[in-house]
């Protein structure tokens, strides 16, 4: 072997060793990158899984909350319907009360709503106008005498469900059962709810 061949062989040997060293470094670096990539992938996969679990839990919580709200709304609606029906039954029980009880109630309401010291006109509905007991007006006059109020029964009628309308000059006071129940609706609802739901 000549000197040149030895030099070439030395260079090849060193080159091969260097190439092998570089390949080894590259393999190690590739393995390191693969490990880091795998770790990063596992980390991302775990985060995605956790985010998914959290989102599913939130969706479930929202669904349960929405269902509870719908149930409360239905319950409230049912309670309101029940209260409305009870108030309507109470109003109808007044309208359809036995005649003696009915006109006694009217006399009490008229006495309570008559204007002291004023003269007015009392309007009833057609049904009540036709069945006014003979002693009703006489008894009513006696009840109102202490306050100085005076009422005359009108010849005409008003289209009301029951109760009466008082007219003083041009001013009307609607004391029909529908108007009285409507005016006292909130108070009556509270009372009925207190009895039924508490």
Tab-separated table of C-alpha atoms in Angstrom:
chain	number	residue	atom	x	y	z
A	1	UNK	CA	0.000	0.000	0.000
A	2	UNK	CA	1.331	3.310	-0.981
A	3	UNK	CA	1.236	6.451	1.031
A	4	UNK	CA	-1.604	7.816	-1.049
A	5	UNK	CA	-3.675	4.703	-0.592
A	6	UNK	CA	-3.049	4.819	3.127
A	7	UNK	CA	-4.204	8.409	3.244
A	8	UNK	CA	-7.304	7.566	1.199
A	9	UNK	CA	-8.037	4.559	3.399
A	10	UNK	CA	-7.524	6.698	6.510
A	11	UNK	CA	-9.899	9.334	5.098
A	12	UNK	CA	-12.463	6.648	4.224
A	13	UNK	CA	-12.125	5.088	7.641
A	14	UNK	CA	-12.509	8.447	9.368
A	15	UNK	CA	-15.380	9.338	7.023
A	16	UNK	CA	-17.107	6.043	7.723
A	17	UNK	CA	-16.647	6.551	11.443
A	18	UNK	CA	-17.911	10.125	11.156
A	19	UNK	CA	-20.867	9.021	9.011
A	20	UNK	CA	-21.650	6.285	11.540
A	21	UNK	CA	-21.352	8.837	14.352
A	22	UNK	CA	-23.653	11.258	12.499
A	23	UNK	CA	-26.126	8.461	11.758
A	24	UNK	CA	-26.056	7.429	15.410
A	25	UNK	CA	-26.663	11.054	16.473
A	26	UNK	CA	-29.460	11.345	13.900
A	27	UNK	CA	-31.062	8.091	15.144
A	28	UNK	CA	-30.848	9.292	18.737
A	29	UNK	CA	-32.270	12.665	17.780
A	30	UNK	CA	-35.041	10.966	15.767
A	31	UNK	CA	-35.794	8.681	18.716
A	32	UNK	CA	-35.825	11.710	21.026
A	33	UNK	CA	-38.142	13.598	18.642
A	34	UNK	CA	-40.363	10.520	18.388
A	35	UNK	CA	-40.532	10.245	22.186
A	36	UNK	CA	-41.266	13.948	22.515
A	37	UNK	CA	-43.865	13.703	19.744
A	38	UNK	CA	-45.464	10.683	21.381
A	39	UNK	CA	-45.468	12.438	24.767
A	40	UNK	CA	-46.889	15.593	23.184
A	41	UNK	CA	-49.492	13.501	21.340
A	42	UNK	CA	-50.471	11.688	24.526
A	43	UNK	CA	-50.639	15.016	26.347
A	44	UNK	CA	-52.857	16.497	23.627
A	45	UNK	CA	-55.002	13.370	23.536
A	46	UNK	CA	-55.418	13.546	27.330
A	47	UNK	CA	-56.340	17.245	27.096
A	48	UNK	CA	-58.840	16.554	24.310
A	49	UNK	CA	-60.334	13.697	26.343
A	50	UNK	CA	-60.541	15.898	29.464
A	51	UNK	CA	-62.069	18.767	27.480
A	52	UNK	CA	-64.581	16.331	25.991
A	53	UNK	CA	-65.482	14.950	29.436
A	54	UNK	CA	-65.864	18.485	30.774
A	55	UNK	CA	-68.033	19.513	27.801
A	56	UNK	CA	-70.208	16.404	28.174
A	57	UNK	CA	-70.596	17.147	31.896
A	58	UNK	CA	-71.551	20.760	31.143
A	59	UNK	CA	-74.044	19.669	28.477
A	60	UNK	CA	-75.542	17.174	30.913
A	61	UNK	CA	-75.746	19.822	33.631
A	62	UNK	CA	-77.437	22.255	31.225
A	63	UNK	CA	-79.884	19.579	30.088
A	64	UNK	CA	-80.777	18.724	33.690
A	65	UNK	CA	-81.157	22.425	34.518
A	66	UNK	CA	-83.344	23.039	31.451
A	67	UNK	CA	-85.512	20.039	32.325
A	68	UNK	CA	-85.890	21.312	35.895
A	69	UNK	CA	-86.879	24.761	34.608
A	70	UNK	CA	-89.443	23.228	32.238
A	71	UNK	CA	-90.844	21.167	35.098
A	72	UNK	CA	-91.077	24.247	37.345
A	73	UNK	CA	-92.768	26.200	34.542
A	74	UNK	CA	-95.316	23.405	34.010
A	75	UNK	CA	-95.958	23.200	37.741
A	76	UNK	CA	-96.411	26.968	37.979
A	77	UNK	CA	-98.755	26.906	34.986
A	78	UNK	CA	-100.775	24.094	36.573
A	79	UNK	CA	-100.959	26.007	39.863
A	80	UNK	CA	-102.074	29.183	38.076
A	81	UNK	CA	-104.714	27.225	36.160
A	82	UNK	CA	-105.967	25.664	39.388
A	83	UNK	CA	-106.140	29.054	41.130
A	84	UNK	CA	-107.967	30.567	38.135
A	85	UNK	CA	-110.483	27.713	38.180
A	86	UNK	CA	-111.037	28.068	41.931
A	87	UNK	CA	-111.598	31.820	41.624
A	88	UNK	CA	-114.028	31.269	38.742
A	89	UNK	CA	-115.897	28.650	40.791
A	90	UNK	CA	-116.075	31.103	43.699
A	91	UNK	CA	-117.460	33.828	41.413
A	92	UNK	CA	-120.022	31.424	39.956
A	93	UNK	CA	-121.022	30.282	43.443
A	94	UNK	CA	-121.923	33.912	44.212
A	95	UNK	CA	-123.818	34.340	40.938
A	96	UNK	CA	-125.747	31.103	41.538
A	97	UNK	CA	-126.240	31.458	45.301
A	98	UNK	CA	-129.744	30.824	46.658
A	99	UNK	CA	-131.919	33.912	46.273
A	100	UNK	CA	-132.079	34.875	49.965
A	101	UNK	CA	-128.313	34.488	50.424
A	102	UNK	CA	-127.643	36.282	47.134
A	103	UNK	CA	-129.695	39.381	47.952
A	104	UNK	CA	-128.328	39.480	51.513
A	105	UNK	CA	-124.811	39.584	50.003
A	106	UNK	CA	-125.910	42.305	47.550
A	107	UNK	CA	-127.306	44.382	50.428
A	108	UNK	CA	-123.994	44.052	52.317
A	109	UNK	CA	-121.995	45.070	49.224
A	110	UNK	CA	-124.332	47.970	48.418
A	111	UNK	CA	-124.111	49.268	51.985
A	112	UNK	CA	-120.322	49.055	51.825
A	113	UNK	CA	-120.076	50.834	48.432
A	114	UNK	CA	-122.865	53.438	48.703
A	115	UNK	CA	-121.649	57.048	48.852
A	116	UNK	CA	-122.579	58.632	52.217
A	117	UNK	CA	-124.844	61.638	51.850
A	118	UNK	CA	-125.369	60.992	48.111
A	119	UNK	CA	-128.390	59.929	46.094
A	120	UNK	CA	-127.796	57.479	43.286
A	121	UNK	CA	-129.292	54.838	41.058
A	122	UNK	CA	-128.870	51.084	41.514
A	123	UNK	CA	-128.622	48.940	38.355
A	124	UNK	CA	-128.903	45.159	38.403
A	125	UNK	CA	-128.744	42.599	35.608
A	126	UNK	CA	-131.989	41.435	33.980
A	127	UNK	CA	-132.217	38.213	36.008
A	128	UNK	CA	-131.767	39.992	39.350
A	129	UNK	CA	-134.058	42.879	38.382
A	130	UNK	CA	-136.884	40.428	37.744
A	131	UNK	CA	-136.455	38.542	41.029
A	132	UNK	CA	-135.792	41.355	43.531
A	133	UNK	CA	-137.546	40.366	46.778
A	134	UNK	CA	-140.279	42.823	47.786
A	135	UNK	CA	-138.606	43.659	51.124
A	136	UNK	CA	-135.127	44.137	49.599
A	137	UNK	CA	-135.456	47.835	48.745
A	138	UNK	CA	-137.163	48.637	52.062
A	139	UNK	CA	-134.410	46.848	54.032
A	140	UNK	CA	-131.724	48.507	51.912
A	141	UNK	CA	-133.217	51.949	52.535
A	142	UNK	CA	-133.139	51.311	56.298
A	143	UNK	CA	-129.514	50.129	56.147
A	144	UNK	CA	-128.409	53.233	54.214
A	145	UNK	CA	-130.365	55.750	56.320
A	146	UNK	CA	-127.584	56.067	58.898
A	147	UNK	CA	-125.048	57.208	56.289
A	148	UNK	CA	-127.417	59.551	54.490
A	149	UNK	CA	-127.057	57.552	51.276
A	150	UNK	CA	-130.111	56.950	49.117
A	151	UNK	CA	-130.480	54.643	46.125
A	152	UNK	CA	-133.339	54.177	43.701
A	153	UNK	CA	-133.678	50.970	41.701
A	154	UNK	CA	-133.229	51.758	37.998
A	155	UNK	CA	-135.898	50.749	35.513
A	156	UNK	CA	-133.204	49.511	33.135
A	157	UNK	CA	-130.558	46.846	33.609
A	158	UNK	CA	-126.857	46.370	32.920
A	159	UNK	CA	-125.180	43.439	31.134
A	160	UNK	CA	-123.315	42.114	34.171
A	161	UNK	CA	-122.942	38.594	35.576
A	162	UNK	CA	-124.225	39.475	39.028
A	163	UNK	CA	-123.699	42.195	41.560
A	164	UNK	CA	-124.676	45.754	40.678
A	165	UNK	CA	-123.661	49.112	39.233
A	166	UNK	CA	-124.110	52.306	41.266
A	167	UNK	CA	-124.533	55.563	39.353
A	168	UNK	CA	-124.031	58.952	41.010
A	169	UNK	CA	-124.604	61.728	38.499
A	170	UNK	CA	-122.489	60.674	35.528
A	171	UNK	CA	-120.128	58.498	37.546
A	172	UNK	CA	-120.587	54.734	37.584
A	173	UNK	CA	-119.183	52.370	40.159
A	174	UNK	CA	-119.080	48.859	38.729
A	175	UNK	CA	-119.621	46.394	41.547
A	176	UNK	CA	-120.405	43.404	39.346
A	177	UNK	CA	-118.937	40.164	40.620
A	178	UNK	CA	-116.583	40.044	37.619
A	179	UNK	CA	-115.312	43.558	38.377
A	180	UNK	CA	-114.951	42.853	42.111
A	181	UNK	CA	-113.050	39.609	41.471
A	182	UNK	CA	-110.865	41.314	38.878
A	183	UNK	CA	-110.026	44.184	41.250
A	184	UNK	CA	-109.161	41.779	44.073
A	185	UNK	CA	-107.518	39.127	41.867
A	186	UNK	CA	-103.960	39.458	43.234
A	187	UNK	CA	-105.124	39.390	46.846
A	188	UNK	CA	-107.476	36.472	46.168
A	189	UNK	CA	-104.763	34.552	44.295
A	190	UNK	CA	-102.374	35.012	47.210
A	191	UNK	CA	-105.011	33.771	49.642
A	192	UNK	CA	-105.864	30.723	47.516
A	193	UNK	CA	-102.174	29.918	46.971
A	194	UNK	CA	-101.579	30.233	50.694
A	195	UNK	CA	-104.282	27.672	51.399
A	196	UNK	CA	-103.384	25.266	48.585
A	197	UNK	CA	-99.619	25.350	48.303
A	198	UNK	CA	-98.139	26.253	51.660
